PDB file of C-alpha atoms in Angstrom:
ATOM      1  CA  MET L 796      93.356  68.496  99.523  1.00  0.00           C
ATOM      2  CA  SER L 797      97.032  69.526  99.157  1.00  0.00           C
ATOM      3  CA  ASP L 798      98.630  72.148 101.199  1.00  0.00           C
ATOM      4  CA  VAL L 799      98.884  74.644  98.503  1.00  0.00           C
ATOM      5  CA  ASN L 800      95.401  74.243  97.661  1.00  0.00           C
ATOM      6  CA  LYS L 801      94.305  74.888 101.425  1.00  0.00           C
ATOM      7  CA  THR L 802      96.142  78.066 101.119  1.00  0.00           C
ATOM      8  CA  ILE L 803      94.448  79.105  97.871  1.00  0.00           C
ATOM      9  CA  GLN L 804      90.948  78.203  99.474  1.00  0.00           C
ATOM     10  CA  LYS L 805      91.948  80.288 102.560  1.00  0.00           C
ATOM     11  CA  TRP L 806      93.377  83.070 100.514  1.00  0.00           C
ATOM     12  CA  HIS L 807      89.726  83.320  98.502  1.00  0.00           C
ATOM     13  CA  ALA L 808      87.728  82.638 101.475  1.00  0.00           C
ATOM     14  CA  SER L 809      89.606  85.796 103.052  1.00  0.00           C
ATOM     15  CA  PHE L 810      89.016  87.912  99.820  1.00  0.00           C
ATOM     16  CA  LYS L 811      85.523  87.136  99.792  1.00  0.00           C
ATOM     17  CA  LYS L 812      85.191  87.672 103.282  1.00  0.00           C
ATOM     18  CA  GLY L 813      87.037  91.389 102.852  1.00  0.00           C
ATOM     19  CA  THR L 814      84.605  92.321  99.350  1.00  0.00           C
ATOM     20  CA  ASP L 815      81.402  91.116 101.193  1.00  0.00           C
ATOM     21  CA  PHE L 816      82.339  93.701 104.357  1.00  0.00           C
ATOM     22  CA  ASP L 817      83.112  96.366 101.439  1.00  0.00           C
ATOM     23  CA  SER L 818      79.733  95.885  99.668  1.00  0.00           C
ATOM     24  CA  TRP L 819      78.101  96.035 103.107  1.00  0.00           C
ATOM     25  CA  GLY L 820      79.877  99.312 104.191  1.00  0.00           C
ATOM     26  CA  GLN L 821      81.488  97.467 106.941  1.00  0.00           C
ATOM     27  CA  LEU L 822      84.975  99.798 105.779  1.00  0.00           C
ATOM     28  CA  VAL L 823      87.105  99.033 108.984  1.00  0.00           C
ATOM     29  CA  GLU L 824      86.357  95.257 108.775  1.00  0.00           C
ATOM     30  CA  ALA L 825      87.067  95.335 105.017  1.00  0.00           C
ATOM     31  CA  ILE L 826      90.386  97.259 105.424  1.00  0.00           C
ATOM     32  CA  ASP L 827      91.434  94.895 108.180  1.00  0.00           C
ATOM     33  CA  GLU L 828      90.582  91.834 105.737  1.00  0.00           C
ATOM     34  CA  TYR L 829      92.407  93.551 102.741  1.00  0.00           C
ATOM     35  CA  GLN L 830      95.426  94.319 104.597  1.00  0.00           C
ATOM     36  CA  ILE L 831      95.729  91.066 106.501  1.00  0.00           C
ATOM     37  CA  LEU L 832      95.245  89.082 103.003  1.00  0.00           C
ATOM     38  CA  ALA L 833      97.859  91.880 101.260  1.00  0.00           C
ATOM     39  CA  ARG L 834     100.447  90.873 104.009  1.00  0.00           C
ATOM     40  CA  GLN L 835      99.991  87.025 103.441  1.00  0.00           C
ATOM     41  CA  LEU L 836     100.382  87.514  99.750  1.00  0.00           C
ATOM     42  CA  GLN L 837     103.400  89.440 100.331  1.00  0.00           C
ATOM     43  CA  LYS L 838     104.871  86.733 102.665  1.00  0.00           C
ATOM     44  CA  GLU L 839     104.658  84.486  99.690  1.00  0.00           C
ATOM     45  CA  VAL L 840     106.064  86.435  97.012  1.00  0.00           C
ATOM     46  CA  GLN L 841     109.052  86.918  99.427  1.00  0.00           C
ATOM     47  CA  SER L 842     109.685  83.651 100.315  1.00  0.00           C
ATOM     48  CA  PRO L 843     112.349  81.557  98.456  1.00  0.00           C
ATOM     49  CA  SER L 844     112.044  79.842  95.168  1.00  0.00           C
ATOM     50  CA  ASN L 845     112.822  76.527  96.602  1.00  0.00           C
ATOM     51  CA  SER L 846     110.598  76.619  99.698  1.00  0.00           C
ATOM     52  CA  SER L 847     107.554  77.826  97.779  1.00  0.00           C
ATOM     53  CA  ASP L 848     104.877  76.244  95.683  1.00  0.00           C
ATOM     54  CA  PHE L 849     104.262  78.697  93.096  1.00  0.00           C
ATOM     55  CA  THR L 850     106.479  79.927  89.847  1.00  0.00           C
ATOM     56  CA  GLU L 851     108.018  83.176  89.612  1.00  0.00           C
ATOM     57  CA  ASP L 852     105.329  84.500  87.343  1.00  0.00           C
ATOM     58  CA  GLN L 853     102.363  83.092  89.807  1.00  0.00           C
ATOM     59  CA  LYS L 854     104.648  85.257  92.604  1.00  0.00           C
ATOM     60  CA  LYS L 855     104.440  88.307  90.343  1.00  0.00           C
ATOM     61  CA  THR L 856     100.506  87.751  89.963  1.00  0.00           C
ATOM     62  CA  LEU L 857      99.924  87.547  94.119  1.00  0.00           C
ATOM     63  CA  GLY L 858     102.119  90.553  94.073  1.00  0.00           C
ATOM     64  CA  LYS L 859      99.707  92.544  91.847  1.00  0.00           C
ATOM     65  CA  LEU L 860      97.030  91.301  93.965  1.00  0.00           C
ATOM     66  CA  ALA L 861      98.859  92.673  96.904  1.00  0.00           C
ATOM     67  CA  THR L 862      99.014  95.885  95.251  1.00  0.00           C
ATOM     68  CA  CYS L 863      95.256  95.958  94.205  1.00  0.00           C
ATOM     69  CA  LEU L 864      94.246  94.811  97.799  1.00  0.00           C
ATOM     70  CA  GLU L 865      96.340  98.127  99.279  1.00  0.00           C
ATOM     71  CA  MET L 866      94.957 100.376  96.600  1.00  0.00           C
ATOM     72  CA  ARG L 867      91.343  99.145  97.545  1.00  0.00           C
ATOM     73  CA  SER L 868      92.501  99.714 101.321  1.00  0.00           C
ATOM     74  CA  ALA L 869      93.731 103.373 100.564  1.00  0.00           C
ATOM     75  CA  ALA L 870      90.469 104.220  98.724  1.00  0.00           C
ATOM     76  CA  LEU L 871      88.428 103.359 101.788  1.00  0.00           C
ATOM     77  CA  GLN L 872      90.394 105.169 103.847  1.00  0.00           C
ATOM     78  CA  CYS L 873      90.875 108.235 101.556  1.00  0.00           C
ATOM     79  CA  THR L 874      87.545 109.527 100.482  1.00  0.00           C
ATOM     80  CA  GLN L 875      89.292 112.399  98.375  1.00  0.00           C
ATOM     81  CA  SER L 876      91.263 109.844  96.247  1.00  0.00           C
ATOM     82  CA  GLU L 877      90.664 110.910  92.466  1.00  0.00           C
ATOM     83  CA  GLU L 878      92.155 107.499  91.015  1.00  0.00           C
ATOM     84  CA  GLU L 879      89.731 105.641  93.501  1.00  0.00           C
ATOM     85  CA  PHE L 880      90.354 101.939  92.845  1.00  0.00           C
ATOM     86  CA  LYS L 881      86.456 100.696  92.983  1.00  0.00           C
ATOM     87  CA  LEU L 882      85.161  97.680  94.492  1.00  0.00           C
ATOM     88  CA  GLU L 883      83.905  96.391  91.320  1.00  0.00           C
ATOM     89  CA  ASP L 884      87.521  96.446  89.894  1.00  0.00           C
ATOM     90  CA  LEU L 885      88.690  94.331  92.634  1.00  0.00           C
ATOM     91  CA  LYS L 886      85.694  91.948  92.402  1.00  0.00           C
ATOM     92  CA  LYS L 887      87.221  91.282  89.255  1.00  0.00           C
ATOM     93  CA  LEU L 888      90.557  89.597  90.673  1.00  0.00           C
ATOM     94  CA  GLU L 889      88.697  86.804  92.620  1.00  0.00           C
ATOM     95  CA  PRO L 890      88.435  84.393  89.449  1.00  0.00           C
ATOM     96  CA  ILE L 891      92.327  85.067  89.542  1.00  0.00           C
ATOM     97  CA  ILE L 892      93.184  84.429  93.485  1.00  0.00           C
ATOM     98  CA  LYS L 893      90.884  81.346  93.071  1.00  0.00           C
ATOM     99  CA  ASN L 894      92.466  79.644  90.184  1.00  0.00           C
ATOM    100  CA  ILE L 895      96.348  81.394  90.574  1.00  0.00           C
ATOM    101  CA  LEU L 896      97.964  77.952  89.704  1.00  0.00           C
ATOM    102  CA  THR L 897      96.387  77.446  86.208  1.00  0.00           C
ATOM    103  CA  TYR L 898      95.610  81.135  85.512  1.00  0.00           C
ATOM    104  CA  ASN L 899      97.914  82.308  82.389  1.00  0.00           C
ATOM    105  CA  LYS L 900      95.936  85.681  80.915  1.00  0.00           C
ATOM    106  CA  ASP L 901      96.970  88.963  81.174  1.00  0.00           C
ATOM    107  CA  PHE L 902      96.767  90.751  84.472  1.00  0.00           C
ATOM    108  CA  PRO L 903      93.560  92.884  84.089  1.00  0.00           C
ATOM    109  CA  PHE L 904      95.026  96.037  85.695  1.00  0.00           C
ATOM    110  CA  ASP L 905      98.243  97.959  85.047  1.00  0.00           C
ATOM    111  CA  VAL L 906     100.011  97.931  88.323  1.00  0.00           C
ATOM    112  CA  GLN L 907     103.170  96.696  89.639  1.00  0.00           C
ATOM    113  CA  PRO L 908     104.156  93.950  92.469  1.00  0.00           C
ATOM    114  CA  VAL L 909     104.290  96.040  96.040  1.00  0.00           C
ATOM    115  CA  PRO L 910     107.979  96.751  96.336  1.00  0.00           C
ATOM    116  CA  LEU L 911     109.268  94.943  99.379  1.00  0.00           C
ATOM    117  CA  ARG L 912     108.226  96.498 102.345  1.00  0.00           C
ATOM    118  CA  LYS L 913     105.958  96.107 105.089  1.00  0.00           C
ATOM    119  CA  ILE L 914     102.243  96.108 104.927  1.00  0.00           C
ATOM    120  CA  LEU L 915     100.591  96.831 108.000  1.00  0.00           C
ATOM    121  CA  ALA L 916      98.121  93.973 109.197  1.00  0.00           C
ATOM    122  CA  PRO L 917      96.116  95.407 112.192  1.00  0.00           C
ATOM    123  CA  GLY L 918      95.736  91.973 113.839  1.00  0.00           C
ATOM    124  CA  GLU L 919      99.552  91.300 113.530  1.00  0.00           C
ATOM    125  CA  GLU L 920     100.882  94.272 114.833  1.00  0.00           C
ATOM    126  CA  GLU L 921      99.542  93.515 118.528  1.00  0.00           C
ATOM    127  CA  ASN L 922     102.312  90.536 117.892  1.00  0.00           C
ATOM    128  CA  LEU L 923     105.442  92.775 118.280  1.00  0.00           C
ATOM    129  CA  GLU L 924     104.910  94.411 121.640  1.00  0.00           C
ATOM    130  CA  VAL L 925     107.366  92.092 123.138  1.00  0.00           C
ATOM    131  CA  GLU L 926     109.971  92.817 120.230  1.00  0.00           C
ATOM    132  CA  GLU L 927     109.266  96.880 121.366  1.00  0.00           C
ATOM    133  CA  GLU L 928     110.589  95.549 125.094  1.00  0.00           C
ATOM    134  CA  ASP L 929     113.578  93.772 123.466  1.00  0.00           C
ATOM    135  CA  ASP L 930     114.372  97.185 121.730  1.00  0.00           C
ATOM    136  CA  VAL L 931     114.195  99.330 124.833  1.00  0.00           C
ATOM    137  CA  ALA L 932     116.538  96.827 126.773  1.00  0.00           C
ATOM    138  CA  ALA L 933     118.962  97.223 124.193  1.00  0.00           C
ATOM    139  CA  GLY L 934     119.037 100.804 124.907  1.00  0.00           C
ATOM    140  CA  SER L 935     116.848 102.179 121.896  1.00  0.00           C
ATOM    141  CA  GLY L 936     114.463 105.120 122.992  1.00  0.00           C
ATOM    142  CA  SER L 937     115.517 105.081 126.561  1.00  0.00           C
ATOM    143  CA  SER L 938     116.798 108.693 126.519  1.00  0.00           C
ATOM    144  CA  ASP L 939     114.291 111.089 127.879  1.00  0.00           C
ATOM    145  CA  SER L 940     113.719 113.274 124.987  1.00  0.00           C
ATOM    146  CA  PHE L 941     112.997 112.291 121.461  1.00  0.00           C
ATOM    147  CA  PRO L 942     115.085 113.348 118.465  1.00  0.00           C
ATOM    148  CA  SER L 943     112.904 115.603 116.095  1.00  0.00           C
ATOM    149  CA  ARG L 944     113.183 113.457 113.117  1.00  0.00           C
ATOM    150  CA  VAL L 945     109.365 114.154 112.271  1.00  0.00           C
ATOM    151  CA  PRO L 946     108.827 117.838 111.264  1.00  0.00           C
ATOM    152  CA  GLY L 947     105.293 117.776 111.613  1.00  0.00           C
ATOM    153  CA  THR L 948     102.626 119.397 109.505  1.00  0.00           C
ATOM    154  CA  LEU L 949     100.657 121.530 111.580  1.00  0.00           C
ATOM    155  CA  LEU L 950      98.827 124.465 109.841  1.00  0.00           C
ATOM    156  CA  PRO L 951      98.241 127.978 110.848  1.00  0.00           C
ATOM    157  CA  ARG L 952      95.234 129.316 112.399  1.00  0.00           C
ATOM    158  CA  LEU L 953      92.551 130.504 109.792  1.00  0.00           C
ATOM    159  CA  PRO L 954      91.724 134.345 109.321  1.00  0.00           C
ATOM    160  CA  SER L 955      88.707 135.294 111.994  1.00  0.00           C
ATOM    161  CA  GLU L 956      85.424 135.917 110.553  1.00  0.00           C
ATOM    162  CA  PRO L 957      82.529 137.771 112.441  1.00  0.00           C
ATOM    163  CA  GLY L 958      80.236 135.745 114.722  1.00  0.00           C
ATOM    164  CA  MET L 959      82.142 132.715 113.812  1.00  0.00           C
ATOM    165  CA  THR L 960      84.679 130.418 116.565  1.00  0.00           C
ATOM    166  CA  LEU L 961      87.621 129.329 116.046  1.00  0.00           C
ATOM    167  CA  LEU L 962      89.238 126.213 118.007  1.00  0.00           C
ATOM    168  CA  THR L 963      92.754 125.828 119.031  1.00  0.00           C
ATOM    169  CA  ILE L 964      93.715 122.444 120.713  1.00  0.00           C
ATOM    170  CA  LYS L 965      96.948 122.239 122.919  1.00  0.00           C
ATOM    171  CA  ILE L 966      97.952 118.398 123.051  1.00  0.00           C
ATOM    172  CA  GLU L 967      99.859 118.365 126.522  1.00  0.00           C
ATOM    173  CA  LYS L 968     100.492 114.645 127.129  1.00  0.00           C
ATOM    174  CA  ILE L 969      99.425 111.103 126.698  1.00  0.00           C
ATOM    175  CA  GLY L 970      99.052 108.594 129.121  1.00  0.00           C
ATOM    176  CA  LEU L 971     100.398 104.915 128.232  1.00  0.00           C
ATOM    177  CA  LYS L 972     102.118 102.309 130.546  1.00  0.00           C
ATOM    178  CA  ASP L 973     105.041 101.787 127.911  1.00  0.00           C
ATOM    179  CA  ALA L 974     105.321 105.558 127.271  1.00  0.00           C
ATOM    180  CA  GLY L 975     109.256 104.784 127.508  1.00  0.00           C
ATOM    181  CA  GLN L 976     108.981 102.616 124.964  1.00  0.00           C
ATOM    182  CA  CYS L 977     107.774 104.717 122.488  1.00  0.00           C
ATOM    183  CA  ILE L 978     110.239 105.830 119.662  1.00  0.00           C
ATOM    184  CA  ASP L 979     109.619 108.849 117.669  1.00  0.00           C
ATOM    185  CA  PRO L 980     105.886 109.185 119.054  1.00  0.00           C
ATOM    186  CA  TYR L 981     103.536 111.750 117.436  1.00  0.00           C
ATOM    187  CA  ILE L 982      99.835 112.225 116.914  1.00  0.00           C
ATOM    188  CA  THR L 983      97.865 112.636 113.917  1.00  0.00           C
ATOM    189  CA  VAL L 984      94.918 114.977 114.054  1.00  0.00           C
ATOM    190  CA  SER L 985      91.879 114.906 112.090  1.00  0.00           C
ATOM    191  CA  VAL L 986      88.191 115.918 111.840  1.00  0.00           C
ATOM    192  CA  LYS L 987      85.570 113.364 110.462  1.00  0.00           C
ATOM    193  CA  ASP L 988      82.122 113.697 109.623  1.00  0.00           C
ATOM    194  CA  LEU L 989      79.677 110.615 110.914  1.00  0.00           C
ATOM    195  CA  ASN L 990      80.656 108.641 107.758  1.00  0.00           C
ATOM    196  CA  GLY L 991      84.451 108.765 108.750  1.00  0.00           C
ATOM    197  CA  ILE L 992      84.938 111.413 105.597  1.00  0.00           C
ATOM    198  CA  ASP L 993      87.659 114.186 106.189  1.00  0.00           C
ATOM    199  CA  LEU L 994      86.269 117.259 106.665  1.00  0.00           C
ATOM    200  CA  ASN L 995      89.547 119.436 107.211  1.00  0.00           C
ATOM    201  CA  PRO L 996      92.981 118.868 106.239  1.00  0.00           C
ATOM    202  CA  VAL L 997      94.855 116.239 108.185  1.00  0.00           C
ATOM    203  CA  GLN L 998      98.060 117.224 110.707  1.00  0.00           C
ATOM    204  CA  ASP L 999     100.368 115.710 112.262  1.00  0.00           C
ATOM    205  CA  THR L1000     102.409 116.892 115.488  1.00  0.00           C
ATOM    206  CA  PRO L1001     106.386 116.815 115.171  1.00  0.00           C
ATOM    207  CA  VAL L1002     107.773 114.488 117.508  1.00  0.00           C
ATOM    208  CA  ALA L1003     106.934 114.742 121.386  1.00  0.00           C
ATOM    209  CA  SER L1004     109.123 116.787 123.743  1.00  0.00           C
ATOM    210  CA  ARG L1005     109.789 114.438 126.335  1.00  0.00           C
ATOM    211  CA  LYS L1006     108.654 111.626 128.497  1.00  0.00           C
ATOM    212  CA  GLU L1007     108.161 111.083 132.113  1.00  0.00           C
ATOM    213  CA  ASP L1008     106.768 108.041 134.089  1.00  0.00           C
ATOM    214  CA  THR L1009     103.637 107.055 132.079  1.00  0.00           C
ATOM    215  CA  TYR L1010     103.352 110.262 130.130  1.00  0.00           C
ATOM    216  CA  ILE L1011     104.800 111.404 126.610  1.00  0.00           C
ATOM    217  CA  HIS L1012     104.661 115.119 126.495  1.00  0.00           C
ATOM    218  CA  PHE L1013     103.912 117.166 123.271  1.00  0.00           C
ATOM    219  CA  ASN L1014     102.819 120.616 124.605  1.00  0.00           C
ATOM    220  CA  VAL L1015     101.787 121.819 121.185  1.00  0.00           C
ATOM    221  CA  ASP L1016      98.934 123.955 119.464  1.00  0.00           C
ATOM    222  CA  VAL L1017      96.821 122.317 116.829  1.00  0.00           C
ATOM    223  CA  GLU L1018      94.696 124.908 114.973  1.00  0.00           C
ATOM    224  CA  ILE L1019      91.219 123.091 113.773  1.00  0.00           C
ATOM    225  CA  GLN L1020      90.989 124.449 110.003  1.00  0.00           C
ATOM    226  CA  LYS L1021      87.164 125.211 110.047  1.00  0.00           C
ATOM    227  CA  HIS L1022      84.892 127.659 111.976  1.00  0.00           C
ATOM    228  CA  LEU L1023      82.899 125.436 114.512  1.00  0.00           C
ATOM    229  CA  GLU L1024      79.555 126.537 113.023  1.00  0.00           C
ATOM    230  CA  LYS L1025      80.607 125.243 109.775  1.00  0.00           C
ATOM    231  CA  LEU L1026      81.155 121.524 111.175  1.00  0.00           C
ATOM    232  CA  PRO L1027      78.100 119.217 110.549  1.00  0.00           C
ATOM    233  CA  LYS L1028      76.354 117.648 113.158  1.00  0.00           C
ATOM    234  CA  GLY L1029      78.050 114.397 114.454  1.00  0.00           C
ATOM    235  CA  ALA L1030      81.103 115.568 113.376  1.00  0.00           C
ATOM    236  CA  ALA L1031      84.554 114.453 115.886  1.00  0.00           C
ATOM    237  CA  ILE L1032      87.941 115.378 116.336  1.00  0.00           C
ATOM    238  CA  PHE L1033      90.432 112.266 115.910  1.00  0.00           C
ATOM    239  CA  PHE L1034      93.763 111.697 117.658  1.00  0.00           C
ATOM    240  CA  GLU L1035      95.758 108.732 116.711  1.00  0.00           C
ATOM    241  CA  PHE L1036      98.854 108.125 118.482  1.00  0.00           C
ATOM    242  CA  LYS L1037     101.708 106.599 116.349  1.00  0.00           C
ATOM    243  CA  HIS L1038     105.320 105.638 116.801  1.00  0.00           C
ATOM    244  CA  TYR L1039     108.424 104.039 115.212  1.00  0.00           C
ATOM    245  CA  LYS L1040     109.136 100.289 115.349  1.00  0.00           C
ATOM    246  CA  PRO L1041     112.893  99.952 114.483  1.00  0.00           C
ATOM    247  CA  LYS L1042     112.741  96.210 114.251  1.00  0.00           C
ATOM    248  CA  LYS L1043     109.828  96.390 111.719  1.00  0.00           C
ATOM    249  CA  ARG L1044     111.030  99.562 110.015  1.00  0.00           C
ATOM    250  CA  PHE L1045     107.405 101.138 109.876  1.00  0.00           C
ATOM    251  CA  THR L1046     105.476 103.459 111.931  1.00  0.00           C
ATOM    252  CA  SER L1047     102.277 102.025 113.771  1.00  0.00           C
ATOM    253  CA  THR L1048      99.387 103.581 115.110  1.00  0.00           C
ATOM    254  CA  LYS L1049      99.139 102.045 118.636  1.00  0.00           C
ATOM    255  CA  CYS L1050      95.622 104.007 119.386  1.00  0.00           C
ATOM    256  CA  PHE L1051      93.170 106.615 119.204  1.00  0.00           C
ATOM    257  CA  ALA L1052      91.150 109.160 120.929  1.00  0.00           C
ATOM    258  CA  PHE L1053      88.266 111.378 119.754  1.00  0.00           C
ATOM    259  CA  MET L1054      86.310 114.542 121.270  1.00  0.00           C
ATOM    260  CA  GLU L1055      82.549 114.758 119.975  1.00  0.00           C
ATOM    261  CA  MET L1056      81.099 118.663 119.346  1.00  0.00           C
ATOM    262  CA  ASP L1057      79.513 118.535 122.709  1.00  0.00           C
ATOM    263  CA  GLU L1058      82.657 118.277 124.147  1.00  0.00           C
ATOM    264  CA  ILE L1059      83.989 121.417 122.881  1.00  0.00           C
ATOM    265  CA  LYS L1060      84.344 123.928 125.530  1.00  0.00           C
ATOM    266  CA  PRO L1061      87.060 126.472 126.671  1.00  0.00           C
ATOM    267  CA  GLY L1062      89.396 124.751 129.444  1.00  0.00           C
ATOM    268  CA  PRO L1063      91.229 121.720 129.949  1.00  0.00           C
ATOM    269  CA  ILE L1064      89.668 117.931 128.910  1.00  0.00           C
ATOM    270  CA  VAL L1065      90.731 114.534 129.615  1.00  0.00           C
ATOM    271  CA  ILE L1066      89.596 112.141 126.886  1.00  0.00           C
ATOM    272  CA  GLU L1067      89.987 108.077 126.658  1.00  0.00           C
ATOM    273  CA  LEU L1068      92.042 106.082 124.516  1.00  0.00           C
ATOM    274  CA  TYR L1069      90.603 103.203 122.348  1.00  0.00           C
ATOM    275  CA  LYS L1070      92.371 100.283 120.907  1.00  0.00           C
ATOM    276  CA  LYS L1071      93.314 100.689 117.182  1.00  0.00           C
ATOM    277  CA  PRO L1072      92.331 100.158 114.524  1.00  0.00           C
ATOM    278  CA  THR L1073      91.032 103.668 114.314  1.00  0.00           C
ATOM    279  CA  ASP L1074      87.378 103.257 113.829  1.00  0.00           C
ATOM    280  CA  PHE L1075      86.304 106.779 112.508  1.00  0.00           C
ATOM    281  CA  LYS L1076      82.718 105.524 112.288  1.00  0.00           C
ATOM    282  CA  ARG L1077      82.779 105.291 116.324  1.00  0.00           C
ATOM    283  CA  LYS L1078      80.616 102.042 115.772  1.00  0.00           C
ATOM    284  CA  LYS L1079      83.186  99.329 117.594  1.00  0.00           C
ATOM    285  CA  LEU L1080      85.126 100.958 120.228  1.00  0.00           C
ATOM    286  CA  HIS L1081      87.265  99.030 122.784  1.00  0.00           C
ATOM    287  CA  LEU L1082      89.140 100.732 125.533  1.00  0.00           C
ATOM    288  CA  LEU L1083      92.983 100.571 125.163  1.00  0.00           C
ATOM    289  CA  THR L1084      93.476  99.971 129.068  1.00  0.00           C
ATOM    290  CA  LYS L1085      91.319  99.894 132.394  1.00  0.00           C
ATOM    291  CA  LYS L1086      94.133 102.136 134.035  1.00  0.00           C
ATOM    292  CA  PRO L1087      93.647 105.524 134.358  1.00  0.00           C
ATOM    293  CA  LEU L1088      95.592 106.789 131.416  1.00  0.00           C
ATOM    294  CA  TYR L1089      94.073 109.391 129.166  1.00  0.00           C
ATOM    295  CA  LEU L1090      95.056 112.097 126.433  1.00  0.00           C
ATOM    296  CA  HIS L1091      95.214 115.386 127.869  1.00  0.00           C
ATOM    297  CA  LEU L1092      94.019 118.434 126.174  1.00  0.00           C
ATOM    298  CA  HIS L1093      93.291 122.015 126.488  1.00  0.00           C
ATOM    299  CA  GLN L1094      90.510 124.001 124.273  1.00  0.00           C
ATOM    300  CA  THR L1095      90.776 127.731 123.362  1.00  0.00           C
ATOM    301  CA  LEU L1096      88.046 129.355 121.657  1.00  0.00           C
ATOM    302  CA  HIS L1097      88.705 132.232 119.562  1.00  0.00           C
ATOM    303  CA  LYS L1098      85.436 134.409 118.665  1.00  0.00           C
ATOM    304  CA  ASP L1099      85.405 137.833 117.036  1.00  0.00           C
TER     305      ASP L1099
END
């Protein structure tokens, strides 16, 4: 079997794996598989003509396949999407990826190839940590405070209602062994049910105020946009720590933490950090580090 046929076989196997995960409801795994395959297709699309086994038309088709994989991945992550790209739509593309060398019909969906930009493949992000150290050695991100490039999307507190409780969470600081290497760090806060569906608008903090040793300080209040009594059983509040990677020109999630309903009580709390990708269903959790590094919060309850 030629190298090009082996590559196509590998892509097809990855596509099948992703759609299988998707149909079984294993959405975290499906998203990973879709994003990794989309990135592999993108790499081929971006390779110079003289070193590629594919024609320009075939590359356009590969680019459109990458777009569809991204659209399905986005639909799985955003449950309120109106123009959702469905699994049965994606499955229609299987014959195309399998027979890319001989496929000569019109593409079944009106999509454009992804523009030349980075598609995050969760498994591949980890390999970039070494490059981040190079950035710091070169002087990037080595100051003690951060520029305010990300203004944040924090929302005001809801109006009070008799007998109802509102929650304010002050994000004080996060402990990371490589805190000094993180550029433009911020935290995305969301409230999800057991199926990972958003119960509130998602909010981003502004970029962190300063860093000190192994800590990045935020000191910002986040107002949870629902009365606690109205949150369903099993809901959780998620905190995703994100930072900018200049060499790759994208913002990446480094780790996440979450707080369940029984942990909501006035006063300080420290919660554990987990490895990405963010698992909103809380089924496959892996601690980020064995070191005593946590997300430090302070909760205030408001009741009329």
